[in-house]
Amino acid sequence: MTPTAARPLRRDAERNRQRVLAAARELFAERGLEVTLDDVARRAGLGVGTVYRRFPSREALIEALFSEQLDALVTLAGECLREQNSWDGLVRFLEDFACRHGGDRAMRELLFTGAAQRPDFARIHAELVPAADELVARAQRDGHLRPDLRGTDLPQIELMISSVAECTRGVDPEVWRRYLTLLLDGLRATPRGPSPLPAPALSHEQTEQALHRR
Amino acid sequence: MTPTAARPLRRDAERNRQRVLAAARELFAERGLEVTLDDVARRAGLGVGTVYRRFPSREALIEALFSEQLDALVTLAGECLREQNSWDGLVRFLEDFACRHGGDRAMRELLFTGAAQRPDFARIHAELVPAADELVARAQRDGHLRPDLRGTDLPQIELMISSVAECTRGVDPEVWRRYLTLLLDGLRATPRGPSPLPAPALSHEQTEQALHRR
DNA sequence: AACAAGCGGAGAAAACACCTCAACTTGCCG
DNA sequence: CGGCAAGTTGAGGTGTTTTCTCCGCTTGTT
């Protein structure tokens, strides 16, 4: 489908292609899907023409950037299903997800807002839905997870965590763990008291920064 | 500050002013702060000129729309601090907040993303910060709330809940309560097992809709 | 009736995003 | 090394979008 194709790029061309991808990754993560190919070019230190030569449209660039990340998500779900301890599997899924895509604004827009007319998504979705159901069911069978949770709760939980991650990324890229822990304490079938929080709360100054900065 | 001013508007003018505000409220809630005054005019069934006559800029309109809502927030915090039961006070704060502003995209942008260069916000912020600290401290003194929570956690929690509310508003405007309950179960000092969830999970179809619709 | 207040909405002006192209440079193969 | 295909550049053309003005017309009020 997207094999490395006809002939290999010239060395400099390949290098530039990587620069474009790197710049795009950064910009998309910071600013979301609305970034301009001109922006990307500027950040990459290249002419606009160069960018357009490699990626005829923003679509193509997005495609190139995110299709592998999406596959990785499916893979992750599979691995988590294979963890011995079903609770740990669930936790790892939530955690790794947030870890990889938490602060990435474009990824959030792709996953959580209508931006996903994208073709890949039907497929991904189709694979992720049953995985989520099974992650939940498994942890419930073992008596770890509260029985009233559903597979469809996982995307919403991920949304919550990644919202925090995006908001706070500039100020403390790890605080989202704090809120995941709070949430997990609410997910257990038989609670065992507050778990230690893996990160200190933001200071008032940090909070102000996180909320008011653009 | 914003008194009804000089002379009263002509009857029709006042009616139109209200239409503009209503249309703006709807549009801002749906689409966030980026709506155009032309959009507002169309939705209100009025000419652009009419809108501009009343609100010289988008800024002015936003000001008019949101300044009272911001004050209401401060008031709410005050009331919650005066609730007999400190846990209930905290819960009510989170709940009422989500209830009023949950699905409102513009409000979220104002509160949680840099959009807040707005002058009011300094003031609001200044009043809300100590209130949040006190809500937390009070519930901790009474042994309801886990002792490792901080005042600065409240905005993040509200962000989480309102993210869900915005995502799901078109599909089931009450599911956010489900996630608030999960979270609250994680916030108690001495957990007492899973509380009944106030709303059923989304179906798979609903989830798909919530995530993929624009 | 008369006049101030209000209304409408075409379109001017500016900002912006998207993309092309012709002149120039560079890697690479023979 | 010479030559050419591949690559690069960025100013600027084109189309779109947003903001806001202006003036001929309508409407409320006194």
Short mmCIF file of C-alpha atoms (C1' of nucleotides) in Angstrom, two decimals:
data_model
loop_
_atom_site.label_atom_id
_atom_site.label_comp_id
_atom_site.label_asym_id
_atom_site.label_seq_id
_atom_site.Cartn_x
_atom_site.Cartn_y
_atom_site.Cartn_z
CA MET A 1 0.00 0.00 0.00
CA THR A 2 2.61 2.51 1.05
CA PRO A 3 5.79 0.62 0.23
CA THR A 4 8.95 2.60 -0.06
CA ALA A 5 8.07 2.63 -3.70
CA ALA A 6 9.80 3.22 -7.02
CA ARG A 7 13.36 4.42 -6.52
CA PRO A 8 15.13 5.53 -3.41
CA LEU A 9 15.37 9.24 -2.77
CA ARG A 10 18.61 11.05 -3.22
CA ARG A 11 20.51 11.31 0.02
CA ASP A 12 19.79 14.99 0.63
CA ALA A 13 16.19 14.50 -0.31
CA GLU A 14 15.78 11.77 2.22
CA ARG A 15 17.42 13.87 4.89
CA ASN A 16 15.06 16.72 4.13
CA ARG A 17 12.11 14.39 4.18
CA GLN A 18 13.06 13.41 7.71
CA ARG A 19 13.44 17.03 8.70
CA VAL A 20 10.00 17.75 7.42
CA LEU A 21 8.54 14.86 9.34
CA ALA A 22 10.30 15.90 12.51
CA ALA A 23 9.19 19.48 12.22
CA ALA A 24 5.67 18.36 11.45
CA ARG A 25 5.59 16.07 14.42
CA GLU A 26 6.57 18.90 16.71
CA LEU A 27 4.17 21.40 15.26
CA PHE A 28 1.24 19.05 15.13
CA ALA A 29 1.86 18.06 18.69
CA GLU A 30 1.98 21.68 19.82
CA ARG A 31 -0.68 23.27 17.73
CA GLY A 32 -2.97 20.53 16.48
CA LEU A 33 -4.07 19.71 13.00
CA GLU A 34 -4.50 23.24 11.74
CA VAL A 35 -0.83 23.85 11.07
CA THR A 36 0.13 25.06 7.64
CA LEU A 37 2.60 23.38 5.35
CA ASP A 38 4.25 26.77 5.26
CA ASP A 39 4.66 26.56 9.02
CA VAL A 40 6.19 23.16 8.71
CA ALA A 41 8.61 24.39 6.09
CA ARG A 42 9.68 27.29 8.23
CA ARG A 43 10.25 25.11 11.26
CA ALA A 44 12.16 22.58 9.17
CA GLY A 45 14.32 25.34 7.73
CA LEU A 46 13.32 24.44 4.19
CA GLY A 47 11.46 26.08 1.35
CA VAL A 48 7.76 25.50 1.00
CA GLY A 49 8.31 23.96 -2.38
CA THR A 50 10.39 21.22 -0.87
CA VAL A 51 7.65 20.27 1.49
CA TYR A 52 5.05 20.22 -1.26
CA ARG A 53 7.27 18.11 -3.45
CA ARG A 54 7.34 15.37 -0.83
CA PHE A 55 3.84 15.73 0.56
CA PRO A 56 1.40 16.97 -2.05
CA SER A 57 -1.10 17.99 0.59
CA ARG A 58 -1.44 18.32 4.32
CA GLU A 59 -3.49 15.16 4.20
CA ALA A 60 -0.58 13.20 2.84
CA LEU A 61 1.67 14.49 5.57
CA ILE A 62 -0.81 13.65 8.28
CA GLU A 63 -1.25 10.23 6.78
CA ALA A 64 2.49 9.61 6.82
CA LEU A 65 2.83 10.87 10.35
CA PHE A 66 -0.02 9.14 12.04
CA SER A 67 -0.70 5.88 10.32
CA GLU A 68 2.08 4.10 12.15
CA GLN A 69 1.09 5.63 15.45
CA LEU A 70 -2.39 4.29 14.97
CA ASP A 71 -1.12 0.81 14.30
CA ALA A 72 0.99 1.08 17.41
CA LEU A 73 -2.16 1.65 19.38
CA VAL A 74 -3.66 -1.59 18.18
CA THR A 75 -0.46 -3.40 18.97
CA LEU A 76 -0.43 -1.93 22.44
CA ALA A 77 -3.94 -3.15 23.12
CA GLY A 78 -2.89 -6.62 22.06
CA GLU A 79 0.10 -6.63 24.37
CA CYS A 80 -1.95 -5.41 27.28
CA LEU A 81 -4.42 -8.19 26.75
CA ARG A 82 -1.58 -10.63 27.09
CA GLU A 83 -0.28 -9.31 30.41
CA GLN A 84 -0.55 -11.93 33.14
CA ASN A 85 -2.29 -9.66 35.58
CA SER A 86 -5.46 -8.33 34.02
CA TRP A 87 -5.52 -5.21 36.17
CA ASP A 88 -1.98 -4.38 35.21
CA GLY A 89 -2.92 -4.91 31.60
CA LEU A 90 -5.67 -2.36 31.84
CA VAL A 91 -3.52 0.12 33.71
CA ARG A 92 -0.73 -0.27 31.24
CA PHE A 93 -3.07 0.40 28.37
CA LEU A 94 -4.25 3.65 29.88
CA GLU A 95 -0.80 4.65 30.94
CA ASP A 96 1.05 3.90 27.75
CA PHE A 97 -1.64 5.53 25.76
CA ALA A 98 -1.35 8.73 27.73
CA CYS A 99 2.40 8.49 27.66
CA ARG A 100 2.58 8.33 23.90
CA HIS A 101 -0.25 10.56 22.88
CA GLY A 102 -1.03 12.55 25.96
CA GLY A 103 0.49 15.86 25.10
CA ASP A 104 0.01 15.48 21.38
CA ARG A 105 -2.65 17.87 20.33
CA ALA A 106 -3.04 16.60 16.80
CA MET A 107 -3.40 13.04 17.97
CA ARG A 108 -6.07 14.12 20.38
CA GLU A 109 -7.91 15.90 17.62
CA LEU A 110 -7.65 12.88 15.41
CA LEU A 111 -8.86 10.49 18.05
CA PHE A 112 -11.39 12.52 19.93
CA THR A 113 -12.91 15.05 17.59
CA GLY A 114 -14.63 14.67 14.30
CA ALA A 115 -11.35 15.14 12.46
CA ALA A 116 -11.50 11.42 11.88
CA GLN A 117 -13.15 11.21 8.53
CA ARG A 118 -9.79 9.71 7.79
CA PRO A 119 -10.01 6.25 6.22
CA ASP A 120 -7.58 4.46 8.55
CA PHE A 121 -9.80 5.22 11.42
CA ALA A 122 -12.60 2.90 10.53
CA ARG A 123 -10.12 0.06 10.62
CA ILE A 124 -8.40 1.12 13.82
CA HIS A 125 -11.66 1.70 15.52
CA ALA A 126 -12.87 -1.72 14.46
CA GLU A 127 -9.85 -3.34 16.05
CA LEU A 128 -9.75 -1.23 19.17
CA VAL A 129 -13.36 -1.60 20.21
CA PRO A 130 -13.28 -5.34 20.93
CA ALA A 131 -9.89 -5.00 22.56
CA ALA A 132 -11.24 -2.41 24.96
CA ASP A 133 -14.22 -4.58 25.77
CA GLU A 134 -11.96 -7.50 26.50
CA LEU A 135 -9.54 -5.50 28.62
CA VAL A 136 -12.45 -4.48 30.78
CA ALA A 137 -14.14 -7.85 30.89
CA ARG A 138 -10.94 -9.62 31.80
CA ALA A 139 -10.16 -7.34 34.71
CA GLN A 140 -13.69 -7.78 35.92
CA ARG A 141 -13.57 -11.57 35.74
CA ASP A 142 -10.55 -11.47 37.99
CA GLY A 143 -12.36 -9.24 40.46
CA HIS A 144 -10.00 -6.31 40.04
CA LEU A 145 -12.21 -3.87 38.21
CA ARG A 146 -15.57 -2.53 39.32
CA PRO A 147 -18.24 -4.50 37.52
CA ASP A 148 -20.18 -1.53 36.22
CA LEU A 149 -17.44 -0.32 33.92
CA ARG A 150 -17.83 -0.85 30.17
CA GLY A 151 -15.50 -0.97 27.22
CA THR A 152 -16.88 2.32 25.98
CA ASP A 153 -15.66 4.00 29.14
CA LEU A 154 -12.05 3.58 28.14
CA PRO A 155 -12.03 6.17 25.36
CA GLN A 156 -13.63 8.70 27.67
CA ILE A 157 -11.10 7.98 30.37
CA GLU A 158 -8.33 8.42 27.88
CA LEU A 159 -9.88 11.66 26.80
CA MET A 160 -9.88 12.91 30.36
CA ILE A 161 -6.28 12.05 30.94
CA SER A 162 -5.03 13.40 27.68
CA SER A 163 -6.90 16.64 28.26
CA VAL A 164 -4.93 17.15 31.40
CA ALA A 165 -1.75 16.09 29.68
CA GLU A 166 -2.24 18.64 26.95
CA CYS A 167 -3.11 21.39 29.34
CA THR A 168 -0.11 20.81 31.55
CA ARG A 169 2.53 19.64 29.11
CA GLY A 170 4.34 22.95 29.10
CA VAL A 171 4.54 23.14 32.84
CA ASP A 172 4.99 19.62 34.12
CA PRO A 173 4.77 16.87 31.54
CA GLU A 174 4.16 14.18 34.11
CA VAL A 175 1.33 15.45 36.29
CA TRP A 176 -1.23 13.59 34.27
CA ARG A 177 -0.08 10.51 36.17
CA ARG A 178 -1.49 12.02 39.29
CA TYR A 179 -4.95 12.16 37.82
CA LEU A 180 -4.73 8.74 36.29
CA THR A 181 -3.96 7.41 39.75
CA LEU A 182 -6.94 9.19 41.24
CA LEU A 183 -9.11 7.73 38.55
CA LEU A 184 -7.73 4.26 38.97
CA ASP A 185 -8.50 4.42 42.66
CA GLY A 186 -12.08 4.95 41.59
CA LEU A 187 -12.03 2.00 39.22
CA ARG A 188 -11.09 -0.78 41.59
CA ALA A 189 -13.70 -3.36 42.52
CA THR A 190 -12.53 -3.45 46.12
CA PRO A 191 -10.84 -0.21 47.03
CA ARG A 192 -7.87 -0.32 49.29
CA GLY A 193 -7.54 3.30 50.23
CA PRO A 194 -5.79 6.10 48.43
CA SER A 195 -2.74 5.00 46.44
CA PRO A 196 0.33 7.19 46.72
CA LEU A 197 0.20 9.82 44.03
CA PRO A 198 3.06 9.53 41.56
CA ALA A 199 3.50 13.26 41.10
CA PRO A 200 3.06 16.31 43.29
CA ALA A 201 0.24 18.69 42.50
CA LEU A 202 1.01 21.74 40.43
CA SER A 203 1.85 24.87 42.34
CA HIS A 204 -0.50 27.79 41.99
CA GLU A 205 1.93 29.47 39.65
CA GLN A 206 2.17 26.41 37.47
CA THR A 207 -1.58 26.12 37.36
CA GLU A 208 -1.90 29.70 36.30
CA GLN A 209 0.65 29.15 33.58
CA ALA A 210 -0.96 25.97 32.36
CA LEU A 211 -4.37 27.57 32.11
CA HIS A 212 -3.46 30.98 30.82
CA ARG A 213 -0.69 30.33 28.43
CA ARG A 214 -1.08 30.11 24.74
CA MET B 1 -19.32 49.25 35.00
CA THR B 2 -21.75 47.88 32.46
CA PRO B 3 -24.96 49.63 33.52
CA THR B 4 -27.76 49.82 31.03
CA ALA B 5 -26.25 53.18 30.31
CA ALA B 6 -27.32 56.39 28.61
CA ARG B 7 -30.78 55.99 27.21
CA PRO B 8 -32.82 52.83 26.82
CA LEU B 9 -32.78 51.12 23.48
CA ARG B 10 -35.76 51.30 21.24
CA ARG B 11 -38.03 48.34 21.77
CA ASP B 12 -37.08 46.55 18.55
CA ALA B 13 -33.43 47.24 19.15
CA GLU B 14 -33.57 45.68 22.56
CA ARG B 15 -35.34 42.63 21.16
CA ASN B 16 -32.67 42.26 18.52
CA ARG B 17 -29.97 42.65 21.08
CA GLN B 18 -31.40 39.72 22.95
CA ARG B 19 -31.60 37.69 19.77
CA VAL B 20 -27.97 38.36 19.13
CA LEU B 21 -27.01 37.30 22.60
CA ALA B 22 -29.08 34.14 22.36
CA ALA B 23 -27.64 33.22 18.99
CA ALA B 24 -24.15 33.96 20.24
CA ARG B 25 -24.63 31.84 23.31
CA GLU B 26 -25.67 28.88 21.19
CA LEU B 27 -22.92 29.29 18.67
CA PHE B 28 -20.18 29.86 21.20
CA ALA B 29 -21.31 26.84 23.13
CA GLU B 30 -21.28 24.66 20.01
CA ARG B 31 -18.27 25.92 18.19
CA GLY B 32 -16.09 27.72 20.67
CA LEU B 33 -14.61 31.18 20.53
CA GLU B 34 -13.78 31.22 16.87
CA VAL B 35 -17.28 32.02 15.68
CA THR B 36 -17.70 34.99 13.40
CA LEU B 37 -19.98 37.91 14.04
CA ASP B 38 -21.37 37.11 10.62
CA ASP B 39 -22.23 33.65 11.86
CA VAL B 40 -23.97 35.14 14.84
CA ALA B 41 -25.94 37.48 12.61
CA ARG B 42 -27.05 34.66 10.37
CA ARG B 43 -28.14 32.51 13.27
CA ALA B 44 -29.97 35.44 14.83
CA GLY B 45 -31.70 36.17 11.54
CA LEU B 46 -30.33 39.69 11.44
CA GLY B 47 -28.00 41.70 9.27
CA VAL B 48 -24.34 41.88 10.11
CA GLY B 49 -24.58 45.59 10.50
CA THR B 50 -27.06 45.21 13.30
CA VAL B 51 -24.73 43.00 15.22
CA TYR B 52 -21.80 45.34 14.75
CA ARG B 53 -23.90 48.28 15.85
CA ARG B 54 -24.50 46.64 19.20
CA PHE B 55 -21.18 44.90 19.67
CA PRO B 56 -18.34 46.72 17.99
CA SER B 57 -16.12 43.67 18.10
CA ARG B 58 -16.21 40.02 18.94
CA GLU B 59 -14.42 40.92 22.14
CA ALA B 60 -17.30 43.10 23.27
CA LEU B 61 -19.76 40.33 22.61
CA ILE B 62 -17.74 37.78 24.51
CA GLU B 63 -17.39 40.21 27.36
CA ALA B 64 -21.13 40.71 27.53
CA LEU B 65 -21.81 37.02 27.36
CA PHE B 66 -19.36 35.67 29.83
CA SER B 67 -18.73 38.22 32.51
CA GLU B 68 -21.85 37.26 34.42
CA GLN B 69 -21.12 33.59 34.05
CA LEU B 70 -17.73 34.17 35.58
CA ASP B 71 -19.19 35.95 38.54
CA ALA B 72 -21.63 33.10 38.97
CA LEU B 73 -18.66 30.79 39.37
CA VAL B 74 -17.30 32.78 42.25
CA THR B 75 -20.71 32.83 43.84
CA LEU B 76 -21.00 29.10 43.46
CA ALA B 77 -17.72 28.54 45.21
CA GLY B 78 -18.92 30.67 48.09
CA GLU B 79 -22.13 28.73 48.44
CA CYS B 80 -20.32 25.43 48.35
CA LEU B 81 -18.04 26.58 51.12
CA ARG B 82 -21.10 27.20 53.22
CA GLU B 83 -22.64 23.75 52.79
CA GLN B 84 -22.91 21.93 56.09
CA ASN B 85 -21.24 18.79 54.87
CA SER B 86 -17.85 19.62 53.49
CA TRP B 87 -17.77 16.62 51.17
CA ASP B 88 -21.10 17.58 49.70
CA GLY B 89 -19.81 21.08 49.25
CA LEU B 90 -16.89 19.87 47.22
CA VAL B 91 -19.03 17.53 45.17
CA ARG B 92 -21.55 20.21 44.49
CA PHE B 93 -18.86 22.54 43.28
CA LEU B 94 -17.60 20.04 40.77
CA GLU B 95 -21.06 19.00 39.74
CA ASP B 96 -22.61 22.41 39.33
CA PHE B 97 -19.59 23.59 37.48
CA ALA B 98 -19.84 20.78 34.99
CA CYS B 99 -23.56 21.21 34.78
CA ARG B 100 -23.36 24.84 33.80
CA HIS B 101 -20.25 24.90 31.70
CA GLY B 102 -19.66 21.32 30.80
CA GLY B 103 -20.84 21.27 27.24
CA ASP B 104 -19.97 24.89 26.57
CA ARG B 105 -17.03 24.94 24.29
CA ALA B 106 -16.35 28.65 24.50
CA MET B 107 -16.41 28.57 28.27
CA ARG B 108 -13.93 25.74 28.25
CA GLU B 109 -11.66 27.66 25.95
CA LEU B 110 -11.91 30.70 28.14
CA LEU B 111 -11.20 28.81 31.31
CA PHE B 112 -8.73 26.21 30.21
CA THR B 113 -6.77 27.49 27.27
CA GLY B 114 -4.74 30.60 26.89
CA ALA B 115 -7.72 32.47 25.54
CA ALA B 116 -7.79 34.13 28.91
CA GLN B 117 -5.80 37.24 28.31
CA ARG B 118 -9.16 38.69 29.14
CA PRO B 119 -9.01 41.19 32.00
CA ASP B 120 -11.84 39.75 34.12
CA PHE B 121 -9.94 36.61 34.48
CA ALA B 122 -7.26 37.91 36.72
CA ARG B 123 -9.92 38.91 39.18
CA ILE B 124 -11.94 35.71 38.91
CA HIS B 125 -8.86 33.64 39.22
CA ALA B 126 -7.78 35.56 42.29
CA GLU B 127 -11.08 34.83 43.99
CA LEU B 128 -11.36 31.25 42.90
CA VAL B 129 -7.94 30.07 43.94
CA PRO B 130 -8.39 30.51 47.69
CA ALA B 131 -11.91 29.14 47.48
CA ALA B 132 -10.62 25.97 45.87
CA ASP B 133 -7.94 25.61 48.51
CA GLU B 134 -10.49 25.99 51.22
CA LEU B 135 -12.96 23.57 49.68
CA VAL B 136 -10.24 20.97 49.65
CA ALA B 137 -8.85 21.74 53.10
CA ARG B 138 -12.27 21.68 54.68
CA ALA B 139 -13.18 18.30 53.28
CA GLN B 140 -9.85 16.98 54.44
CA ARG B 141 -10.26 18.30 57.98
CA ASP B 142 -13.50 16.38 58.19
CA GLY B 143 -11.80 13.22 57.01
CA HIS B 144 -13.83 12.92 53.85
CA LEU B 145 -11.25 13.74 51.25
CA ARG B 146 -7.95 12.01 50.67
CA PRO B 147 -5.25 14.09 52.32
CA ASP B 148 -2.95 14.26 49.32
CA LEU B 149 -5.30 16.31 47.19
CA ARG B 150 -4.56 20.00 46.63
CA GLY B 151 -6.55 23.03 45.62
CA THR B 152 -4.78 23.10 42.28
CA ASP B 153 -6.20 19.70 41.49
CA LEU B 154 -9.69 21.07 41.18
CA PRO B 155 -9.21 22.92 37.91
CA GLN B 156 -7.67 19.86 36.37
CA ILE B 157 -10.52 17.71 37.55
CA GLU B 158 -12.97 20.16 36.11
CA LEU B 159 -11.04 20.09 32.88
CA MET B 160 -11.33 16.33 32.73
CA ILE B 161 -15.03 16.32 33.34
CA SER B 162 -15.81 19.11 30.96
CA SER B 163 -13.76 17.43 28.25
CA VAL B 164 -16.02 14.45 28.47
CA ALA B 165 -19.06 16.66 28.62
CA GLU B 166 -18.07 18.46 25.47
CA CYS B 167 -17.25 15.27 23.64
CA THR B 168 -20.50 13.59 24.52
CA ARG B 169 -22.95 16.45 24.62
CA GLY B 170 -24.48 15.63 21.29
CA VAL B 171 -25.06 12.03 22.17
CA ASP B 172 -25.94 11.92 25.83
CA PRO B 173 -25.65 15.18 27.71
CA GLU B 174 -25.56 13.49 31.09
CA VAL B 175 -22.88 10.82 30.83
CA TRP B 176 -20.29 13.10 32.29
CA ARG B 177 -21.89 12.33 35.64
CA ARG B 178 -20.70 8.79 35.26
CA TYR B 179 -17.11 9.87 35.09
CA LEU B 180 -17.43 12.36 37.87
CA THR B 181 -18.68 9.54 40.06
CA LEU B 182 -15.74 7.35 39.12
CA LEU B 183 -13.41 10.16 39.97
CA LEU B 184 -15.11 10.93 43.25
CA ASP B 185 -14.74 7.31 44.26
CA GLY B 186 -11.04 7.88 43.83
CA LEU B 187 -11.06 11.02 45.93
CA ARG B 188 -12.48 9.69 49.18
CA ALA B 189 -10.20 9.36 52.17
CA THR B 190 -11.76 6.06 53.19
CA PRO B 191 -13.26 4.38 50.17
CA ARG B 192 -16.48 2.51 50.63
CA GLY B 193 -16.63 0.52 47.44
CA PRO B 194 -17.93 1.55 44.05
CA SER B 195 -20.82 4.01 44.17
CA PRO B 196 -23.71 3.33 41.84
CA LEU B 197 -23.08 5.08 38.56
CA PRO B 198 -25.66 7.74 37.81
CA ALA B 199 -25.75 7.10 34.07
CA PRO B 200 -25.29 4.05 31.87
CA ALA B 201 -22.23 3.85 29.69
CA LEU B 202 -22.50 4.97 26.10
CA SER B 203 -23.31 2.27 23.59
CA HIS B 204 -20.70 1.53 20.98
CA GLU B 205 -22.73 3.45 18.41
CA GLN B 206 -22.97 6.46 20.67
CA THR B 207 -19.27 6.35 21.33
CA GLU B 208 -18.55 6.24 17.64
CA GLN B 209 -20.81 9.19 17.09
CA ALA B 210 -19.34 11.18 19.94
CA LEU B 211 -15.81 10.66 18.72
CA HIS B 212 -16.30 10.96 14.99
CA ARG B 213 -18.85 13.63 14.64
CA ARG B 214 -18.07 17.21 13.80
"C1'" DA C 1 -45.69 64.03 10.58
"C1'" DA C 2 -41.15 64.15 11.29
"C1'" DC C 3 -36.99 62.70 12.83
"C1'" DA C 4 -33.80 60.04 15.34
"C1'" DA C 5 -32.74 55.46 15.88
"C1'" DG C 6 -32.23 51.30 13.86
"C1'" DC C 7 -31.60 47.91 10.02
"C1'" DG C 8 -29.59 45.36 6.09
"C1'" DG C 9 -26.27 43.36 3.45
"C1'" DA C 10 -23.26 44.24 -0.65
"C1'" DG C 11 -18.72 44.73 -0.94
"C1'" DA C 12 -14.02 47.10 0.33
"C1'" DA C 13 -9.83 45.90 2.68
"C1'" DA C 14 -6.85 42.91 4.94
"C1'" DA C 15 -5.20 38.61 6.35
"C1'" DC C 16 -4.30 34.16 5.34
"C1'" DA C 17 -3.79 29.55 3.39
"C1'" DC C 18 -2.63 26.85 -0.54
"C1'" DC C 19 0.11 25.91 -4.13
"C1'" DT C 20 3.01 26.74 -8.61
"C1'" DC C 21 6.92 27.66 -11.26
"C1'" DA C 22 11.15 29.19 -13.30
"C1'" DA C 23 15.70 30.01 -12.05
"C1'" DC C 24 19.15 27.97 -9.44
"C1'" DT C 25 21.91 24.10 -6.83
"C1'" DT C 26 23.39 19.46 -5.78
"C1'" DG C 27 24.07 14.47 -5.69
"C1'" DC C 28 25.39 10.81 -8.40
"C1'" DC C 29 26.45 7.76 -12.38
"C1'" DG C 30 29.30 6.62 -16.08
"C1'" DC D 1 35.19 15.07 -14.00
"C1'" DG D 2 31.18 16.38 -16.76
"C1'" DG D 3 26.52 16.39 -17.34
"C1'" DC D 4 21.98 15.66 -16.22
"C1'" DA D 5 18.18 14.21 -13.50
"C1'" DA D 6 16.69 15.16 -9.15
"C1'" DG D 7 16.13 18.44 -5.81
"C1'" DT D 8 15.56 23.18 -3.80
"C1'" DT D 9 13.93 27.78 -3.22
"C1'" DG D 10 10.76 31.46 -2.12
"C1'" DA D 11 8.37 35.28 -4.26
"C1'" DG D 12 4.04 35.71 -5.70
"C1'" DG D 13 -0.62 34.18 -8.03
"C1'" DT D 14 -5.10 32.55 -6.69
"C1'" DG D 15 -8.83 31.73 -3.98
"C1'" DT D 16 -10.93 31.94 0.54
"C1'" DT D 17 -12.24 33.93 4.88
"C1'" DT D 18 -12.88 37.45 8.25
"C1'" DT D 19 -13.69 41.86 9.65
"C1'" DC D 20 -16.05 45.85 9.40
"C1'" DT D 21 -18.08 50.13 6.93
"C1'" DC D 22 -21.43 52.72 4.67
"C1'" DC D 23 -25.54 54.49 2.86
"C1'" DG D 24 -30.16 53.88 1.27
"C1'" DC D 25 -34.07 52.31 3.46
"C1'" DT D 26 -37.44 51.02 7.45
"C1'" DT D 27 -39.43 51.62 11.96
"C1'" DG D 28 -40.46 53.33 16.62
"C1'" DT D 29 -41.48 57.28 19.20
"C1'" DT D 30 -43.07 61.77 20.44
#
